[in-house]
Amino acid sequence: MTKKVAVVTGGSGVLGNEFCKALAYNGYKVAIIGRDKEKSADLIKEIEANNEIAIAVSADVTDRKSLEDAAEFIEKTLGSCDLLLNGAGGNHPKGTSSEEYYSEDIANKPDATSFFDLEADGIDFVFRLNFMGTLLPCQVFGKQMLNKAEATIINISSMSALCPLTKIPAYSAAKAAINNFTQWLAVHFAKTNIRVNAIAPGFFLTQQNHKLLKTDEGKWTSRAEKIITHTPMARFGEAHELVGTLLWLADSKASGFVNGVVIPVDGGFAAYSGV
Ligand SMILES: NC(=O)c1ccc[n+]([C@@H]2O[C@H](COP(=O)([O-])OP(=O)(O)OC[C@H]3O[C@@H](n4cnc5c(N)ncnc54)[C@H](O)[C@@H]3O)[C@@H](O)[C@H]2O)c1
């Protein structure tokens, strides 16, 4: 079987690791994009130990020139991109309020960050990373996909996009923008052979949310307990539980008429009103 080429941004992350392995073991040569390619060294060793192909390429998803350089290198090394998975994303403390609800009381809490304290550069960072960091790779790698018989873009959204989570207004709005953009691009590319869909993971414990979910003593925070209570399956997800949806969206035989959708993989979180 001729292998296709998958480009995974944020591939060195917790979910990204799982995505890269799944693609490498299911017919793809994988190019892992991250700011520091050394972070993917162990992942590449693991994939190579299983006789599959992966390379790491340093690029910043918010910087078009670095993506263009990466795209050129990947095309020369592995071939042109068949599948783009936009996995790079995250939040920033400067875009995060400490309180769920505003009250006058906040003035008496010296360590509190209210909505009014949120800093423009923190909010801007979160928008650039999540939204521009999805749009720019679509521009750069989308060009390589145009002449293919079939190609796929898979964006990574969040529960926060459907109904915003408390404390993280910038992340929520940026992920909502990704949902909107997924629909827009699916329509825009509909006369090409590129399908565009997204996965909205529920809650998975990773480095980006660790501080919000685990105490220094390794116990669940009250926010983590709230999430578990609001998840009908009463637990966090395991990264490998995203793989089936990824491979289904990637496979045009299985999902060839699926375009412009955002699939929740969330243990029922989005379906539950809380009552
Ligand atoms: N963990 C969860 O519960 C959860 C839930 C919903 C959505 N998500 C989303 O899933 C995706 C993966 O998150 P994760 O939980 O694995 O987080 P993670 O922090 O482990 O991984 C994020 C990856 O993105 C990379 N990255 C960050 N900025 C970058 C940049 N400018 N250029 C290139 N790479 C950059 C990081 O180096 C890291 O490899 C993110 O988009 C995140 O928002 C995660």
Coordinates of C-alpha atoms and ligand atoms in Angstrom, one line a residue:
M1 CA 0.0 0.0 0.0
T2 CA 1.4 3.5 -0.8
K3 CA 1.5 5.5 2.3
K4 CA -0.1 8.9 2.5
V5 CA 1.4 11.9 4.2
A6 CA -0.2 13.3 7.4
V7 CA 0.9 16.6 9.0
V8 CA 0.1 16.9 12.7
T9 CA 0.6 20.2 14.4
G10 CA 1.1 20.0 18.2
G11 CA 2.0 16.3 17.7
S12 CA 4.3 16.3 20.7
G13 CA 1.4 17.1 23.0
V14 CA -0.5 14.5 25.0
L15 CA -3.4 14.1 22.5
G16 CA -1.1 14.8 19.6
N17 CA 1.2 11.8 20.5
E18 CA -1.8 9.5 20.3
F19 CA -2.9 11.1 17.0
C20 CA 0.6 10.7 15.4
K21 CA 0.8 7.0 16.5
A22 CA -2.7 6.2 15.2
L23 CA -1.9 7.7 11.8
A24 CA 1.6 6.1 11.6
Y25 CA 0.1 2.7 12.3
N26 CA -2.7 3.2 9.8
G27 CA -1.2 4.0 6.5
Y28 CA 0.4 7.4 6.9
K29 CA 4.0 8.8 7.0
V30 CA 3.7 11.4 9.7
A31 CA 5.3 14.9 9.9
I32 CA 5.1 16.2 13.5
I33 CA 5.1 20.0 13.7
G34 CA 6.0 21.7 16.9
R35 CA 8.0 24.7 18.0
D36 CA 10.8 22.5 19.3
K37 CA 11.3 19.3 17.2
E38 CA 13.4 17.8 20.0
K39 CA 10.2 17.3 22.0
S40 CA 9.1 14.7 19.5
A41 CA 12.3 12.6 19.6
D42 CA 10.9 9.9 21.8
L43 CA 7.7 9.7 19.8
I44 CA 9.6 9.3 16.6
K45 CA 11.8 6.5 18.1
E46 CA 8.6 4.7 19.2
I47 CA 7.1 5.0 15.8
E48 CA 10.3 3.9 14.1
A49 CA 10.6 1.0 16.4
N50 CA 7.3 -0.2 15.0
N51 CA 8.8 0.0 11.5
E52 CA 6.7 3.1 10.5
I53 CA 7.8 6.5 9.3
A54 CA 7.7 9.8 11.2
I55 CA 9.7 13.0 11.1
A56 CA 9.8 16.1 13.4
V57 CA 9.8 19.6 12.0
S58 CA 10.2 22.8 14.0
A59 CA 7.6 25.4 13.1
D60 CA 5.3 27.8 14.9
V61 CA 1.7 27.5 13.8
T62 CA 1.2 31.3 14.3
D63 CA 4.0 32.1 11.9
R64 CA 3.2 31.6 8.2
K65 CA 6.8 31.8 7.0
S66 CA 7.9 29.1 9.4
L67 CA 5.0 26.9 8.2
E68 CA 5.9 27.5 4.6
D69 CA 9.5 26.4 5.3
A70 CA 8.2 23.3 7.1
A71 CA 5.8 22.5 4.2
E72 CA 8.6 22.7 1.7
F73 CA 10.8 20.4 3.8
I74 CA 8.0 17.9 4.4
E75 CA 7.1 17.8 0.7
K76 CA 10.7 17.1 -0.2
T77 CA 11.2 14.5 2.5
L78 CA 7.9 12.6 2.7
G79 CA 5.8 14.0 -0.2
S80 CA 2.9 16.4 -0.3
C81 CA 0.3 16.6 2.5
D82 CA -2.8 14.3 2.3
L83 CA -4.1 14.9 5.8
L84 CA -3.7 17.9 8.0
L85 CA -4.5 17.6 11.7
N86 CA -4.5 20.9 13.5
G87 CA -3.7 19.8 17.0
A88 CA -1.7 22.7 18.4
G89 CA -3.7 24.7 20.8
G90 CA -4.0 25.8 24.4
N91 CA -4.8 28.5 26.9
H92 CA -2.9 31.2 28.7
P93 CA -3.1 32.4 32.4
K94 CA -3.4 36.0 31.3
G95 CA -6.6 35.1 29.4
T96 CA -8.1 33.2 32.4
S97 CA -10.2 34.7 35.2
S98 CA -9.9 33.2 38.7
E99 CA -13.6 33.5 39.6
E100 CA -16.6 31.8 37.9
Y101 CA -19.0 34.6 38.7
Y102 CA -18.3 38.4 39.0
S103 CA -19.1 40.0 42.4
E104 CA -18.2 43.2 44.1
D105 CA -16.4 41.0 46.5
I106 CA -13.5 40.4 44.2
A107 CA -11.9 43.8 45.1
N108 CA -11.2 42.2 48.6
K109 CA -9.3 39.3 47.1
P110 CA -5.8 40.5 46.3
D111 CA -4.9 37.4 44.3
A112 CA -8.1 37.3 42.2
T113 CA -8.2 38.0 38.5
S114 CA -11.5 39.4 37.5
F115 CA -12.8 39.8 33.9
F116 CA -11.6 43.4 34.1
D117 CA -8.0 42.3 34.9
L118 CA -7.7 40.0 31.8
E119 CA -4.8 41.3 29.7
A120 CA -5.1 42.0 26.0
D121 CA -1.8 40.2 25.2
G122 CA -3.0 37.1 27.0
I123 CA -6.3 37.1 25.1
D124 CA -4.4 37.8 21.8
F125 CA -2.0 34.9 22.5
V126 CA -4.9 32.5 22.9
F127 CA -6.6 33.7 19.7
R128 CA -3.4 33.5 17.7
L129 CA -2.5 30.1 18.9
N130 CA -5.9 28.4 18.5
F131 CA -7.5 30.3 15.7
M132 CA -4.7 31.6 13.5
G133 CA -2.7 28.5 14.5
T134 CA -5.5 26.5 12.7
L135 CA -6.2 28.9 9.8
L136 CA -2.5 29.4 8.7
P137 CA -1.7 25.7 8.4
C138 CA -4.9 25.2 6.4
Q139 CA -3.6 27.9 4.0
V140 CA -0.1 26.5 3.7
F141 CA -0.8 22.8 3.6
G142 CA -4.2 23.2 1.9
K143 CA -2.4 24.3 -1.3
Q144 CA -0.6 20.9 -1.4
M145 CA -3.9 19.1 -1.1
L146 CA -5.7 20.8 -3.9
N147 CA -4.8 18.4 -6.7
K148 CA -5.3 15.2 -4.8
A149 CA -8.1 12.7 -5.5
E150 CA -8.9 13.0 -1.8
A151 CA -7.6 15.0 1.2
T152 CA -8.7 15.8 4.6
I153 CA -8.3 18.6 7.2
I154 CA -9.2 17.7 10.8
N155 CA -9.4 20.6 13.3
I156 CA -9.4 20.2 17.1
S157 CA -12.2 22.0 18.8
S158 CA -13.4 21.7 22.4
M159 CA -16.5 21.5 24.6
S160 CA -15.8 25.1 25.3
A161 CA -16.8 26.0 21.7
L162 CA -20.4 24.7 22.2
C163 CA -21.1 26.3 25.5
P164 CA -18.3 28.4 27.0
L165 CA -16.6 27.1 30.1
T166 CA -16.2 29.5 33.0
K167 CA -12.9 31.3 33.6
I168 CA -11.6 30.8 30.0
P169 CA -13.3 33.3 27.8
A170 CA -10.5 33.7 25.2
Y171 CA -10.0 29.9 24.8
S172 CA -13.8 29.4 24.5
A173 CA -14.3 32.1 21.9
A174 CA -11.2 30.9 19.9
K175 CA -12.5 27.3 19.9
A176 CA -15.9 28.6 18.8
A177 CA -14.2 30.4 16.0
I178 CA -12.6 27.0 15.0
N179 CA -16.1 25.4 14.7
N180 CA -17.3 28.3 12.6
F181 CA -14.2 28.2 10.4
T182 CA -14.5 24.4 10.0
Q183 CA -17.9 24.9 8.5
W184 CA -16.7 27.8 6.4
L185 CA -13.7 26.0 4.9
A186 CA -15.7 22.8 4.3
V187 CA -18.0 24.9 2.1
H188 CA -15.2 26.8 0.5
F189 CA -13.3 23.7 -0.5
A190 CA -16.4 21.6 -1.3
K191 CA -15.7 21.7 -5.1
T192 CA -12.2 20.4 -4.4
N193 CA -11.6 17.0 -2.9
I194 CA -10.7 18.3 0.5
R195 CA -13.1 17.6 3.3
V196 CA -12.9 19.6 6.5
N197 CA -14.2 18.4 9.8
A198 CA -13.3 18.8 13.5
I199 CA -13.2 16.7 16.7
A200 CA -14.4 18.3 19.9
P201 CA -12.7 16.4 22.7
G202 CA -14.4 16.4 26.1
F203 CA -12.0 16.4 29.1
F204 CA -8.7 14.7 28.9
L205 CA -6.0 15.2 31.5
T206 CA -3.0 16.8 29.8
Q207 CA -0.2 19.3 30.5
Q208 CA -2.2 22.3 29.3
N209 CA -5.1 21.7 31.8
H210 CA -3.1 20.0 34.6
K211 CA -3.0 23.1 36.9
L212 CA -6.7 23.6 36.6
L213 CA -7.6 19.9 37.3
K214 CA -5.0 18.6 39.8
T215 CA -3.8 20.0 43.1
D216 CA -0.1 20.1 44.1
E217 CA -1.0 17.0 46.2
G218 CA -2.3 15.2 43.1
K219 CA -5.9 15.3 44.1
W220 CA -8.8 16.5 41.8
T221 CA -9.5 20.2 42.1
S222 CA -13.1 21.3 42.6
R223 CA -13.2 22.2 38.9
A224 CA -12.2 18.6 38.0
E225 CA -14.8 17.2 40.3
K226 CA -17.4 19.5 38.6
I227 CA -16.4 18.2 35.2
I228 CA -16.7 14.5 36.3
T229 CA -20.1 15.3 37.8
H230 CA -21.2 16.9 34.6
T231 CA -19.9 14.0 32.4
P232 CA -22.6 11.3 32.4
M233 CA -19.9 8.6 32.0
A234 CA -18.4 10.1 35.2
R235 CA -14.7 10.1 34.2
F236 CA -12.1 11.9 32.1
G237 CA -11.4 10.5 28.6
E238 CA -8.3 8.6 27.6
A239 CA -6.4 9.9 24.7
H240 CA -6.7 6.6 22.8
E241 CA -10.5 7.1 22.8
L242 CA -10.2 9.9 20.2
V243 CA -8.5 7.6 17.7
G244 CA -11.5 5.8 16.3
T245 CA -13.1 9.2 15.3
L246 CA -9.9 10.4 13.9
L247 CA -9.4 7.4 11.7
W248 CA -13.0 7.4 10.6
L249 CA -12.8 11.1 9.6
A250 CA -9.5 10.4 7.8
D251 CA -10.9 7.5 5.7
S252 CA -12.9 8.7 2.7
K253 CA -14.4 5.3 2.2
A254 CA -15.9 5.4 5.7
S255 CA -16.7 9.1 5.9
G256 CA -16.5 10.4 2.3
F257 CA -19.8 12.3 2.6
V258 CA -19.1 13.8 6.1
N259 CA -18.1 17.4 5.7
G260 CA -18.2 20.5 7.9
V261 CA -19.1 18.8 11.1
V262 CA -17.7 18.9 14.6
I263 CA -17.8 15.5 16.4
P264 CA -17.9 15.5 20.2
V265 CA -16.0 12.7 21.9
D266 CA -16.9 13.6 25.4
G267 CA -18.6 10.8 27.5
G268 CA -21.9 12.6 27.0
F269 CA -20.8 16.0 28.4
A270 CA -22.4 18.0 25.6
A271 CA -25.7 16.1 25.8
Y272 CA -26.2 16.6 29.5
S273 CA -28.0 19.7 30.8
G274 CA -27.0 19.1 34.3
V275 CA -30.5 18.1 35.4
Ligands
LIG1 N1 -6.8 18.0 26.9 C1 -8.1 18.2 26.8 O1 -8.9 17.8 27.6 C2 -8.5 18.9 25.6 C3 -9.9 19.1 25.4 C4 -10.4 19.7 24.3 C5 -9.5 20.2 23.3 N2 -8.2 20.0 23.5 C6 -7.3 20.5 22.4 O2 -6.6 19.4 21.9 C7 -5.4 20.0 21.4 C8 -4.2 19.2 22.0 O3 -4.1 19.5 23.3 P1 -3.4 18.7 24.4 O4 -4.3 18.5 25.5 O5 -2.7 17.5 23.9 O6 -2.3 19.8 24.9 P2 -0.8 19.8 25.0 O7 -0.4 21.1 25.7 O8 -0.3 18.5 25.5 O9 -0.4 19.9 23.4 C9 -0.4 21.0 22.7 C10 0.7 21.0 21.7 O10 0.7 22.2 20.9 C11 2.1 22.6 20.8 N3 2.1 24.0 20.5 C12 1.8 25.0 21.3 N4 2.0 26.2 20.7 C13 2.5 26.0 19.5 C14 2.8 26.8 18.4 N5 2.8 28.1 18.5 N6 3.3 26.2 17.3 C15 3.4 24.8 17.2 N7 3.0 24.0 18.2 C16 2.6 24.6 19.3 C17 2.7 22.2 22.1 O11 4.1 22.2 22.0 C18 2.1 20.9 22.3 O12 2.9 19.9 21.6 C19 -5.4 21.5 21.7 O13 -5.9 22.1 20.5 C20 -6.3 21.6 22.8 O14 -6.9 22.9 22.9 C21 -7.7 19.4 24.6

